[in-house]
């Protein structure tokens, strides 16, 4: 139990030379209201020392763990937007508004929680049921924040790993380049340069898949025959045609 709660005391992002803070549009930014909306990551700014912040809300975190182990236990999952209000309504005698807000703020800024958001898991309600997709901008911001935290502690250049994650995130979003950028805003360098490269690569992949699908439909061939004619593996063609 103690180990689980200690993990929740991860500090929020701070600006370092190796880990620039991305700049996002007003639509992508979320007000620093703790967990009233549980829209992560909430803050890209310096916060109070994590140890003091954690100690202040530890009793609340322990109570959340007791009441909802499926959400605040060994496995972290993205929380449904508005879960703050639902918790207050469900347990008015247990939680106070300010301390619950602070506790959920600590929880949603923890590395383990951000990892669950970055992975694209669905948001969960109080019963532990998956209910909503995490917005693409929240996935993006969580990926970038995790990169910044790791890069600040590592001598290794983690940009290649960040690039691979952003490719997957953009692909899964299903958005066009224009709509994706409208959601996430304009990051600072070197994230912006990397993102431009990622978006261009995915767009090229999408164009190639569209052309391949068009050629396959016009060919009248089976997938096996079409793949053989192009010298491609059947599995690769099937994947491209999905």
Tab-separated table of N, CA and C in Angstrom, residues 4-173:
chain	number	residue	atom	x	y	z
A	4	UNK	N	2.511	1.847	-3.349
A	4	UNK	CA	1.564	2.360	-4.344
A	4	UNK	C	1.372	3.850	-4.160
A	5	UNK	N	1.183	4.294	-2.928
A	5	UNK	CA	0.944	5.702	-2.676
A	5	UNK	C	2.189	6.534	-2.921
A	6	UNK	N	3.355	6.006	-2.642
A	6	UNK	CA	4.579	6.745	-2.914
A	6	UNK	C	4.732	7.009	-4.395
A	7	UNK	N	4.325	6.076	-5.221
A	7	UNK	CA	4.409	6.262	-6.655
A	7	UNK	C	3.549	7.435	-7.106
A	8	UNK	N	2.475	7.700	-6.367
A	8	UNK	CA	1.581	8.782	-6.754
A	8	UNK	C	2.177	10.150	-6.480
A	9	UNK	N	3.304	10.193	-5.806
A	9	UNK	CA	3.881	11.480	-5.451
A	9	UNK	C	4.856	11.994	-6.493
A	10	UNK	N	4.793	11.486	-7.723
A	10	UNK	CA	5.651	11.984	-8.792
A	10	UNK	C	5.451	13.486	-8.945
A	11	UNK	N	6.523	14.241	-9.130
A	11	UNK	CA	6.373	15.683	-9.296
A	11	UNK	C	5.784	16.019	-10.655
A	12	UNK	N	5.155	17.181	-10.714
A	12	UNK	CA	4.708	17.657	-12.014
A	12	UNK	C	5.917	18.152	-12.774
A	13	UNK	N	5.702	18.413	-14.023
A	13	UNK	CA	6.797	18.783	-14.911
A	13	UNK	C	7.469	20.078	-14.481
A	14	UNK	N	8.752	20.140	-14.637
A	14	UNK	CA	9.483	21.388	-14.487
A	14	UNK	C	10.308	21.584	-15.734
A	15	UNK	N	10.591	22.823	-16.050
A	15	UNK	CA	11.328	23.112	-17.270
A	15	UNK	C	12.810	22.877	-17.063
A	16	UNK	N	13.424	22.144	-17.992
A	16	UNK	CA	14.865	21.937	-17.974
A	16	UNK	C	15.397	22.198	-19.362
A	17	UNK	N	16.700	22.340	-19.464
A	17	UNK	CA	17.298	22.597	-20.770
A	17	UNK	C	17.079	21.434	-21.710
A	18	UNK	N	17.055	20.214	-21.171
A	18	UNK	CA	16.899	19.032	-22.006
A	18	UNK	C	15.452	18.677	-22.255
A	19	UNK	N	14.555	19.290	-21.513
A	19	UNK	CA	13.160	18.890	-21.620
A	19	UNK	C	12.254	20.106	-21.701
A	20	UNK	N	12.178	20.745	-22.894
A	20	UNK	CA	11.364	21.936	-23.037
A	20	UNK	C	9.896	21.635	-22.830
A	21	UNK	N	9.208	22.573	-22.252
A	21	UNK	CA	7.781	22.399	-22.027
A	21	UNK	C	7.028	22.770	-23.292
A	22	UNK	N	6.148	21.906	-23.801
A	22	UNK	CA	5.421	22.220	-25.013
A	22	UNK	C	4.402	23.315	-24.774
A	23	UNK	N	4.184	24.115	-25.817
A	23	UNK	CA	3.165	25.137	-25.761
A	23	UNK	C	1.955	24.609	-26.493
A	24	UNK	N	0.799	24.634	-25.869
A	24	UNK	CA	-0.390	24.084	-26.498
A	24	UNK	C	-1.444	25.162	-26.621
A	25	UNK	N	-2.390	24.928	-27.514
A	25	UNK	CA	-3.452	25.890	-27.739
A	25	UNK	C	-4.385	25.930	-26.547
A	26	UNK	N	-5.216	26.975	-26.485
A	26	UNK	CA	-6.137	27.100	-25.368
A	26	UNK	C	-7.104	25.928	-25.324
A	27	UNK	N	-7.463	25.400	-26.494
A	27	UNK	CA	-8.399	24.275	-26.517
A	27	UNK	C	-7.763	23.015	-25.977
A	28	UNK	N	-6.440	22.902	-26.126
A	28	UNK	CA	-5.767	21.703	-25.639
A	28	UNK	C	-5.388	21.820	-24.185
A	29	UNK	N	-5.152	23.058	-23.701
A	29	UNK	CA	-4.787	23.228	-22.311
A	29	UNK	C	-6.009	23.020	-21.431
A	30	UNK	N	-5.755	22.592	-20.215
A	30	UNK	CA	-6.842	22.407	-19.272
A	30	UNK	C	-6.579	23.260	-18.049
A	31	UNK	N	-7.599	23.883	-17.498
A	31	UNK	CA	-7.384	24.707	-16.311
A	31	UNK	C	-6.862	23.877	-15.159
A	32	UNK	N	-6.025	24.471	-14.339
A	32	UNK	CA	-5.432	23.747	-13.205
A	32	UNK	C	-6.452	23.661	-12.085
A	33	UNK	N	-7.450	22.823	-12.303
A	33	UNK	CA	-8.509	22.651	-11.317
A	33	UNK	C	-8.367	21.323	-10.611
A	34	UNK	N	-7.144	20.807	-10.557
A	34	UNK	CA	-6.936	19.512	-9.915
A	34	UNK	C	-7.674	18.467	-10.696
A	35	UNK	N	-8.659	17.839	-10.097
A	35	UNK	CA	-9.337	16.750	-10.772
A	35	UNK	C	-10.812	17.033	-10.996
A	36	UNK	N	-11.207	18.299	-11.061
A	36	UNK	CA	-12.607	18.585	-11.315
A	36	UNK	C	-13.021	18.027	-12.659
A	37	UNK	N	-12.101	18.042	-13.607
A	37	UNK	CA	-12.379	17.419	-14.898
A	37	UNK	C	-11.490	16.212	-15.126
A	38	UNK	N	-10.446	16.063	-14.345
A	38	UNK	CA	-9.440	15.022	-14.540
A	38	UNK	C	-8.989	15.036	-15.985
A	39	UNK	N	-8.595	16.211	-16.437
A	39	UNK	CA	-8.134	16.367	-17.814
A	39	UNK	C	-6.625	16.508	-17.790
A	40	UNK	N	-5.932	15.448	-18.087
A	40	UNK	CA	-4.497	15.434	-17.884
A	40	UNK	C	-3.741	15.716	-19.162
A	41	UNK	N	-2.459	16.112	-19.047
A	41	UNK	CA	-1.841	16.566	-17.814
A	41	UNK	C	-2.313	17.977	-17.502
A	42	UNK	N	-2.618	18.257	-16.259
A	42	UNK	CA	-3.265	19.513	-15.932
A	42	UNK	C	-2.299	20.673	-15.929
A	43	UNK	N	-1.112	20.462	-15.383
A	43	UNK	CA	-0.213	21.589	-15.198
A	43	UNK	C	1.126	21.364	-15.874
A	44	UNK	N	1.601	22.393	-16.562
A	44	UNK	CA	2.955	22.409	-17.094
A	44	UNK	C	3.676	23.563	-16.407
A	45	UNK	N	3.778	23.462	-15.111
A	45	UNK	CA	4.378	24.537	-14.335
A	45	UNK	C	4.946	23.971	-13.051
A	46	UNK	N	5.741	24.773	-12.389
A	46	UNK	CA	6.336	24.333	-11.135
A	46	UNK	C	5.274	24.238	-10.063
A	47	UNK	N	5.286	23.138	-9.320
A	47	UNK	CA	4.305	22.920	-8.260
A	47	UNK	C	5.022	22.866	-6.927
A	48	UNK	N	4.270	22.858	-5.823
A	48	UNK	CA	4.903	22.707	-4.513
A	48	UNK	C	5.717	21.420	-4.459
A	49	UNK	N	6.671	21.369	-3.552
A	49	UNK	CA	7.504	20.180	-3.436
A	49	UNK	C	6.630	18.945	-3.322
A	50	UNK	N	6.942	17.940	-4.129
A	50	UNK	CA	6.071	16.775	-4.231
A	50	UNK	C	5.910	16.048	-2.894
A	51	UNK	N	6.955	16.025	-2.076
A	51	UNK	CA	6.867	15.306	-0.813
A	51	UNK	C	5.803	15.936	0.091
A	52	UNK	N	5.865	17.274	0.245
A	52	UNK	CA	4.887	17.959	1.078
A	52	UNK	C	3.489	17.839	0.494
A	53	UNK	N	3.402	17.951	-0.814
A	53	UNK	CA	2.112	17.845	-1.496
A	53	UNK	C	1.507	16.470	-1.265
A	54	UNK	N	2.329	15.453	-1.361
A	54	UNK	CA	1.861	14.085	-1.177
A	54	UNK	C	1.426	13.831	0.260
A	55	UNK	N	2.248	14.269	1.203
A	55	UNK	CA	1.922	14.025	2.609
A	55	UNK	C	0.587	14.663	2.987
A	56	UNK	N	0.298	15.813	2.391
A	56	UNK	CA	-0.938	16.519	2.726
A	56	UNK	C	-2.181	15.763	2.272
A	57	UNK	N	-2.043	15.013	1.181
A	57	UNK	CA	-3.221	14.335	0.626
A	57	UNK	C	-3.181	12.820	0.830
A	58	UNK	N	-2.169	12.318	1.516
A	58	UNK	CA	-2.029	10.875	1.682
A	58	UNK	C	-3.264	10.210	2.290
A	59	UNK	N	-3.895	10.797	3.322
A	59	UNK	CA	-5.093	10.149	3.868
A	59	UNK	C	-6.213	10.016	2.842
A	60	UNK	N	-6.337	11.010	1.988
A	60	UNK	CA	-7.379	10.952	0.954
A	60	UNK	C	-7.043	9.884	-0.076
A	61	UNK	N	-5.782	9.804	-0.458
A	61	UNK	CA	-5.368	8.777	-1.415
A	61	UNK	C	-5.600	7.381	-0.839
A	62	UNK	N	-5.333	7.225	0.438
A	62	UNK	CA	-5.551	5.926	1.071
A	62	UNK	C	-7.042	5.567	1.073
A	63	UNK	N	-7.885	6.564	1.292
A	63	UNK	CA	-9.327	6.313	1.294
A	63	UNK	C	-9.808	5.968	-0.114
A	64	UNK	N	-9.277	6.643	-1.116
A	64	UNK	CA	-9.637	6.324	-2.500
A	64	UNK	C	-9.215	4.905	-2.847
A	65	UNK	N	-8.043	4.519	-2.372
A	65	UNK	CA	-7.551	3.157	-2.594
A	65	UNK	C	-8.481	2.144	-1.933
A	66	UNK	N	-8.938	2.468	-0.749
A	66	UNK	CA	-9.823	1.565	-0.010
A	66	UNK	C	-11.179	1.413	-0.700
A	67	UNK	N	-11.726	2.525	-1.150
A	67	UNK	CA	-13.064	2.508	-1.749
A	67	UNK	C	-13.063	2.013	-3.197
A	68	UNK	N	-11.998	2.353	-3.940
A	68	UNK	CA	-11.969	2.043	-5.376
A	68	UNK	C	-10.608	1.444	-5.780
A	69	UNK	N	-10.317	0.240	-5.297
A	69	UNK	CA	-9.013	-0.369	-5.630
A	69	UNK	C	-8.852	-0.625	-7.119
A	70	UNK	N	-9.973	-0.756	-7.852
A	70	UNK	CA	-9.888	-0.989	-9.286
A	70	UNK	C	-9.425	0.260	-10.043
A	71	UNK	N	-9.499	1.413	-9.382
A	71	UNK	CA	-9.079	2.668	-10.015
A	71	UNK	C	-7.800	3.232	-9.404
A	72	UNK	N	-7.615	3.044	-8.113
A	72	UNK	CA	-6.499	3.655	-7.396
A	72	UNK	C	-5.592	2.618	-6.742
A	73	UNK	N	-5.642	1.388	-7.228
A	73	UNK	CA	-4.851	0.315	-6.645
A	73	UNK	C	-3.565	0.061	-7.393
A	74	UNK	N	-3.225	-1.214	-7.542
A	74	UNK	CA	-1.960	-1.586	-8.182
A	74	UNK	C	-1.942	-1.212	-9.656
A	75	UNK	N	-3.122	-1.136	-10.260
A	75	UNK	CA	-3.226	-0.809	-11.681
A	75	UNK	C	-3.911	0.544	-11.827
A	76	UNK	N	-3.238	1.476	-12.509
A	76	UNK	CA	-3.819	2.791	-12.746
A	76	UNK	C	-4.501	2.795	-14.112
A	77	UNK	N	-5.643	3.473	-14.195
A	77	UNK	CA	-6.352	3.622	-15.461
A	77	UNK	C	-6.787	5.072	-15.602
A	78	UNK	N	-6.966	5.557	-16.824
A	78	UNK	CA	-7.497	6.913	-17.000
A	78	UNK	C	-8.883	7.034	-16.377
A	79	UNK	N	-9.134	8.146	-15.740
A	79	UNK	CA	-10.397	8.363	-15.057
A	79	UNK	C	-11.379	9.130	-15.926
A	80	UNK	N	-12.633	8.803	-15.779
A	80	UNK	CA	-13.701	9.493	-16.499
A	80	UNK	C	-13.680	10.982	-16.161
A	81	UNK	N	-13.900	11.818	-17.159
A	81	UNK	CA	-14.021	13.239	-16.899
A	81	UNK	C	-15.253	13.484	-16.025
A	82	UNK	N	-15.081	14.327	-15.016
A	82	UNK	CA	-16.178	14.597	-14.107
A	82	UNK	C	-16.243	13.667	-12.918
A	83	UNK	N	-15.251	12.797	-12.783
A	83	UNK	CA	-15.280	11.833	-11.677
A	83	UNK	C	-15.109	12.528	-10.328
A	84	UNK	N	-14.515	13.708	-10.345
A	84	UNK	CA	-14.357	14.492	-9.111
A	84	UNK	C	-15.718	14.791	-8.495
A	85	UNK	N	-16.636	15.303	-9.320
A	85	UNK	CA	-17.976	15.616	-8.831
A	85	UNK	C	-18.711	14.359	-8.384
A	86	UNK	N	-18.502	13.258	-9.093
A	86	UNK	CA	-19.173	12.013	-8.740
A	86	UNK	C	-18.692	11.484	-7.396
A	87	UNK	N	-17.406	11.629	-7.133
A	87	UNK	CA	-16.865	11.198	-5.845
A	87	UNK	C	-17.424	12.044	-4.702
A	88	UNK	N	-17.497	13.352	-4.916
A	88	UNK	CA	-18.063	14.224	-3.896
A	88	UNK	C	-19.519	13.867	-3.611
A	89	UNK	N	-20.270	13.612	-4.689
A	89	UNK	CA	-21.688	13.283	-4.526
A	89	UNK	C	-21.882	11.926	-3.860
A	90	UNK	N	-21.011	10.984	-4.159
A	90	UNK	CA	-21.151	9.633	-3.615
A	90	UNK	C	-20.693	9.538	-2.162
A	91	UNK	N	-19.750	10.415	-1.765
A	91	UNK	CA	-19.189	10.322	-0.409
A	91	UNK	C	-19.069	11.708	0.232
A	92	UNK	N	-20.183	12.404	0.389
A	92	UNK	CA	-20.110	13.760	0.964
A	92	UNK	C	-19.588	13.780	2.398
A	93	UNK	N	-19.755	12.666	3.094
A	93	UNK	CA	-19.304	12.602	4.485
A	93	UNK	C	-17.835	12.197	4.597
A	94	UNK	N	-17.256	11.765	3.513
A	94	UNK	CA	-15.869	11.272	3.524
A	94	UNK	C	-14.886	12.299	2.956
A	95	UNK	N	-15.244	12.904	1.813
A	95	UNK	CA	-14.311	13.781	1.112
A	95	UNK	C	-14.715	15.250	1.217
A	96	UNK	N	-13.715	16.102	1.385
A	96	UNK	CA	-13.896	17.541	1.312
A	96	UNK	C	-13.406	18.007	-0.055
A	97	UNK	N	-14.046	19.029	-0.560
A	97	UNK	CA	-13.765	19.461	-1.928
A	97	UNK	C	-12.288	19.755	-2.177
A	98	UNK	N	-11.671	20.576	-1.352
A	98	UNK	CA	-10.296	21.011	-1.610
A	98	UNK	C	-9.289	19.868	-1.504
A	99	UNK	N	-9.436	19.033	-0.456
A	99	UNK	CA	-8.467	17.950	-0.288
A	99	UNK	C	-8.650	16.857	-1.347
A	100	UNK	N	-9.887	16.619	-1.771
A	100	UNK	CA	-10.104	15.643	-2.833
A	100	UNK	C	-9.532	16.152	-4.143
A	101	UNK	N	-9.725	17.431	-4.401
A	101	UNK	CA	-9.165	18.026	-5.617
A	101	UNK	C	-7.646	17.886	-5.637
A	102	UNK	N	-7.018	18.185	-4.506
A	102	UNK	CA	-5.560	18.087	-4.417
A	102	UNK	C	-5.095	16.644	-4.569
A	103	UNK	N	-5.808	15.713	-3.953
A	103	UNK	CA	-5.424	14.305	-4.021
A	103	UNK	C	-5.521	13.778	-5.448
A	104	UNK	N	-6.610	14.110	-6.133
A	104	UNK	CA	-6.752	13.660	-7.515
A	104	UNK	C	-5.729	14.342	-8.416
A	105	UNK	N	-5.362	15.576	-8.056
A	105	UNK	CA	-4.307	16.247	-8.809
A	105	UNK	C	-2.986	15.512	-8.713
A	106	UNK	N	-2.636	15.065	-7.508
A	106	UNK	CA	-1.412	14.280	-7.313
A	106	UNK	C	-1.499	12.969	-8.093
A	107	UNK	N	-2.645	12.322	-7.992
A	107	UNK	CA	-2.826	11.033	-8.666
A	107	UNK	C	-2.685	11.162	-10.182
A	108	UNK	N	-3.353	12.157	-10.765
A	108	UNK	CA	-3.350	12.270	-12.224
A	108	UNK	C	-2.043	12.827	-12.769
A	109	UNK	N	-1.168	13.316	-11.883
A	109	UNK	CA	0.156	13.757	-12.321
A	109	UNK	C	1.226	12.691	-12.092
A	110	UNK	N	0.851	11.567	-11.520
A	110	UNK	CA	1.838	10.524	-11.269
A	110	UNK	C	2.295	9.893	-12.582
A	111	UNK	N	3.508	9.395	-12.583
A	111	UNK	CA	4.045	8.771	-13.791
A	111	UNK	C	3.203	7.585	-14.224
A	112	UNK	N	2.781	6.773	-13.271
A	112	UNK	CA	1.998	5.583	-13.629
A	112	UNK	C	0.655	5.970	-14.248
A	113	UNK	N	0.057	7.024	-13.733
A	113	UNK	CA	-1.215	7.455	-14.313
A	113	UNK	C	-1.000	7.996	-15.732
A	114	UNK	N	0.028	8.821	-15.904
A	114	UNK	CA	0.308	9.367	-17.236
A	114	UNK	C	0.637	8.255	-18.231
A	115	UNK	N	1.271	7.203	-17.757
A	115	UNK	CA	1.557	6.065	-18.636
A	115	UNK	C	0.267	5.424	-19.124
A	116	UNK	N	-0.732	5.346	-18.248
A	116	UNK	CA	-2.004	4.754	-18.659
A	116	UNK	C	-2.698	5.627	-19.696
A	117	UNK	N	-2.570	6.943	-19.556
A	117	UNK	CA	-3.158	7.861	-20.530
A	117	UNK	C	-2.402	7.790	-21.850
A	118	UNK	N	-1.076	7.792	-21.765
A	118	UNK	CA	-0.253	7.764	-22.969
A	118	UNK	C	-0.457	6.489	-23.779
A	119	UNK	N	-0.812	5.407	-23.116
A	119	UNK	CA	-1.003	4.135	-23.810
A	119	UNK	C	-2.314	4.086	-24.577
A	120	UNK	N	-3.178	5.077	-24.357
A	120	UNK	CA	-4.433	5.114	-25.096
A	120	UNK	C	-5.548	4.281	-24.499
A	121	UNK	N	-5.410	3.872	-23.233
A	121	UNK	CA	-6.501	3.152	-22.586
A	121	UNK	C	-7.740	4.043	-22.492
A	122	UNK	N	-8.891	3.431	-22.365
A	122	UNK	CA	-10.125	4.188	-22.208
A	122	UNK	C	-10.235	4.758	-20.801
A	123	UNK	N	-11.022	5.804	-20.679
A	123	UNK	CA	-11.335	6.344	-19.368
A	123	UNK	C	-12.308	5.402	-18.661
A	124	UNK	N	-12.240	5.376	-17.325
A	124	UNK	CA	-13.064	4.458	-16.540
A	124	UNK	C	-13.940	5.225	-15.553
A	125	UNK	N	-15.133	4.678	-15.307
A	125	UNK	CA	-16.037	5.285	-14.335
A	125	UNK	C	-15.779	4.711	-12.938
A	126	UNK	N	-16.587	5.120	-11.976
A	126	UNK	CA	-16.369	4.692	-10.599
A	126	UNK	C	-16.514	3.192	-10.408
A	127	UNK	N	-17.257	2.545	-11.277
A	127	UNK	CA	-17.433	1.098	-11.189
A	127	UNK	C	-16.280	0.338	-11.862
A	128	UNK	N	-15.352	1.097	-12.444
A	128	UNK	CA	-14.216	0.470	-13.110
A	128	UNK	C	-14.504	0.067	-14.535
A	129	UNK	N	-15.591	0.562	-15.100
A	129	UNK	CA	-15.944	0.227	-16.480
A	129	UNK	C	-15.318	1.211	-17.459
A	130	UNK	N	-14.742	0.721	-18.571
A	130	UNK	CA	-14.244	1.641	-19.601
A	130	UNK	C	-15.416	2.337	-20.281
A	131	UNK	N	-15.349	3.663	-20.381
A	131	UNK	CA	-16.500	4.403	-20.901
A	131	UNK	C	-16.178	5.318	-22.072
A	132	UNK	N	-15.063	6.017	-22.035
A	132	UNK	CA	-14.758	7.003	-23.080
A	132	UNK	C	-13.304	6.875	-23.528
A	133	UNK	N	-13.066	7.274	-24.774
A	133	UNK	CA	-11.691	7.351	-25.265
A	133	UNK	C	-11.010	8.574	-24.676
A	134	UNK	N	-9.713	8.468	-24.449
A	134	UNK	CA	-8.923	9.621	-24.038
A	134	UNK	C	-8.713	10.504	-25.262
A	135	UNK	N	-8.894	11.800	-25.110
A	135	UNK	CA	-8.729	12.728	-26.224
A	135	UNK	C	-7.301	12.685	-26.753
A	136	UNK	N	-7.120	12.817	-28.072
A	136	UNK	CA	-5.769	12.766	-28.662
A	136	UNK	C	-4.803	13.758	-28.032
A	137	UNK	N	-5.299	14.950	-27.670
A	137	UNK	CA	-4.401	15.947	-27.077
A	137	UNK	C	-3.917	15.520	-25.706
A	138	UNK	N	-4.730	14.777	-24.961
A	138	UNK	CA	-4.301	14.297	-23.651
A	138	UNK	C	-3.279	13.170	-23.795
A	139	UNK	N	-3.472	12.330	-24.799
A	139	UNK	CA	-2.474	11.288	-25.081
A	139	UNK	C	-1.145	11.939	-25.445
A	140	UNK	N	-1.199	12.921	-26.339
A	140	UNK	CA	0.010	13.612	-26.783
A	140	UNK	C	0.735	14.270	-25.616
A	141	UNK	N	0.008	15.041	-24.817
A	141	UNK	CA	0.631	15.758	-23.717
A	141	UNK	C	1.221	14.810	-22.672
A	142	UNK	N	0.563	13.686	-22.454
A	142	UNK	CA	1.092	12.699	-21.504
A	142	UNK	C	2.369	12.069	-22.028
A	143	UNK	N	2.404	11.749	-23.317
A	143	UNK	CA	3.607	11.185	-23.932
A	143	UNK	C	4.771	12.157	-23.796
A	144	UNK	N	4.516	13.422	-24.090
A	144	UNK	CA	5.579	14.427	-24.029
A	144	UNK	C	6.049	14.637	-22.597
A	145	UNK	N	5.129	14.689	-21.654
A	145	UNK	CA	5.534	14.890	-20.266
A	145	UNK	C	6.376	13.720	-19.758
A	146	UNK	N	5.981	12.499	-20.099
A	146	UNK	CA	6.764	11.337	-19.695
A	146	UNK	C	8.156	11.390	-20.310
A	147	UNK	N	8.244	11.794	-21.563
A	147	UNK	CA	9.548	11.947	-22.209
A	147	UNK	C	10.403	12.957	-21.451
A	148	UNK	N	9.815	14.088	-21.095
A	148	UNK	CA	10.571	15.133	-20.406
A	148	UNK	C	11.083	14.651	-19.046
A	149	UNK	N	10.254	13.938	-18.325
A	149	UNK	CA	10.686	13.422	-17.026
A	149	UNK	C	11.854	12.448	-17.190
A	150	UNK	N	11.713	11.556	-18.159
A	150	UNK	CA	12.768	10.548	-18.363
A	150	UNK	C	14.036	11.183	-18.903
A	151	UNK	N	13.888	12.124	-19.846
A	151	UNK	CA	15.061	12.750	-20.430
A	151	UNK	C	15.838	13.536	-19.385
A	152	UNK	N	15.131	14.133	-18.440
A	152	UNK	CA	15.797	14.900	-17.386
A	152	UNK	C	16.668	14.015	-16.504
A	153	UNK	N	16.369	12.708	-16.462
A	153	UNK	CA	17.135	11.784	-15.619
A	153	UNK	C	18.100	10.911	-16.420
A	154	UNK	N	18.066	11.029	-17.738
A	154	UNK	CA	18.846	10.120	-18.568
A	154	UNK	C	19.852	10.862	-19.442
A	155	UNK	N	21.003	10.239	-19.658
A	155	UNK	CA	22.003	10.784	-20.568
A	155	UNK	C	21.747	10.325	-22.000
A	156	UNK	N	20.892	9.333	-22.134
A	156	UNK	CA	20.546	8.821	-23.461
A	156	UNK	C	19.600	9.791	-24.164
A	157	UNK	N	19.765	9.936	-25.477
A	157	UNK	CA	18.838	10.746	-26.263
A	157	UNK	C	17.557	9.945	-26.469
A	158	UNK	N	16.466	10.379	-25.859
A	158	UNK	CA	15.221	9.634	-25.906
A	158	UNK	C	14.273	10.099	-27.014
A	159	UNK	N	14.736	11.031	-27.855
A	159	UNK	CA	13.877	11.515	-28.929
A	159	UNK	C	13.438	10.410	-29.903
A	160	UNK	N	14.308	9.446	-30.250
A	160	UNK	CA	13.844	8.365	-31.137
A	160	UNK	C	12.682	7.574	-30.544
A	161	UNK	N	12.722	7.322	-29.239
A	161	UNK	CA	11.620	6.608	-28.598
A	161	UNK	C	10.362	7.465	-28.582
A	162	UNK	N	10.552	8.761	-28.336
A	162	UNK	CA	9.414	9.676	-28.379
A	162	UNK	C	8.795	9.684	-29.767
A	163	UNK	N	9.626	9.680	-30.782
A	163	UNK	CA	9.150	9.686	-32.170
A	163	UNK	C	8.265	8.474	-32.445
A	164	UNK	N	8.714	7.302	-32.020
A	164	UNK	CA	7.943	6.079	-32.243
A	164	UNK	C	6.593	6.148	-31.537
A	165	UNK	N	6.569	6.700	-30.334
A	165	UNK	CA	5.315	6.817	-29.594
A	165	UNK	C	4.358	7.794	-30.266
A	166	UNK	N	4.899	8.886	-30.779
A	166	UNK	CA	4.052	9.887	-31.424
A	166	UNK	C	3.476	9.368	-32.739
A	167	UNK	N	4.228	8.539	-33.436
A	167	UNK	CA	3.710	7.930	-34.667
A	167	UNK	C	2.489	7.083	-34.341
A	168	UNK	N	2.602	6.259	-33.317
A	168	UNK	CA	1.476	5.402	-32.914
A	168	UNK	C	0.289	6.249	-32.468
A	169	UNK	N	0.563	7.292	-31.692
A	169	UNK	CA	-0.518	8.135	-31.176
A	169	UNK	C	-1.255	8.842	-32.302
A	170	UNK	N	-0.527	9.372	-33.270
A	170	UNK	CA	-1.173	10.069	-34.393
A	170	UNK	C	-1.965	9.094	-35.243
A	171	UNK	N	-1.395	7.931	-35.492
A	171	UNK	CA	-2.111	6.910	-36.267
A	171	UNK	C	-3.417	6.534	-35.583
A	172	UNK	N	-3.362	6.281	-34.283
A	172	UNK	CA	-4.547	5.840	-33.554
A	172	UNK	C	-5.603	6.939	-33.441
A	173	UNK	N	-5.179	8.186	-33.529
A	173	UNK	CA	-6.140	9.284	-33.410
A	173	UNK	C	-7.117	9.305	-34.575
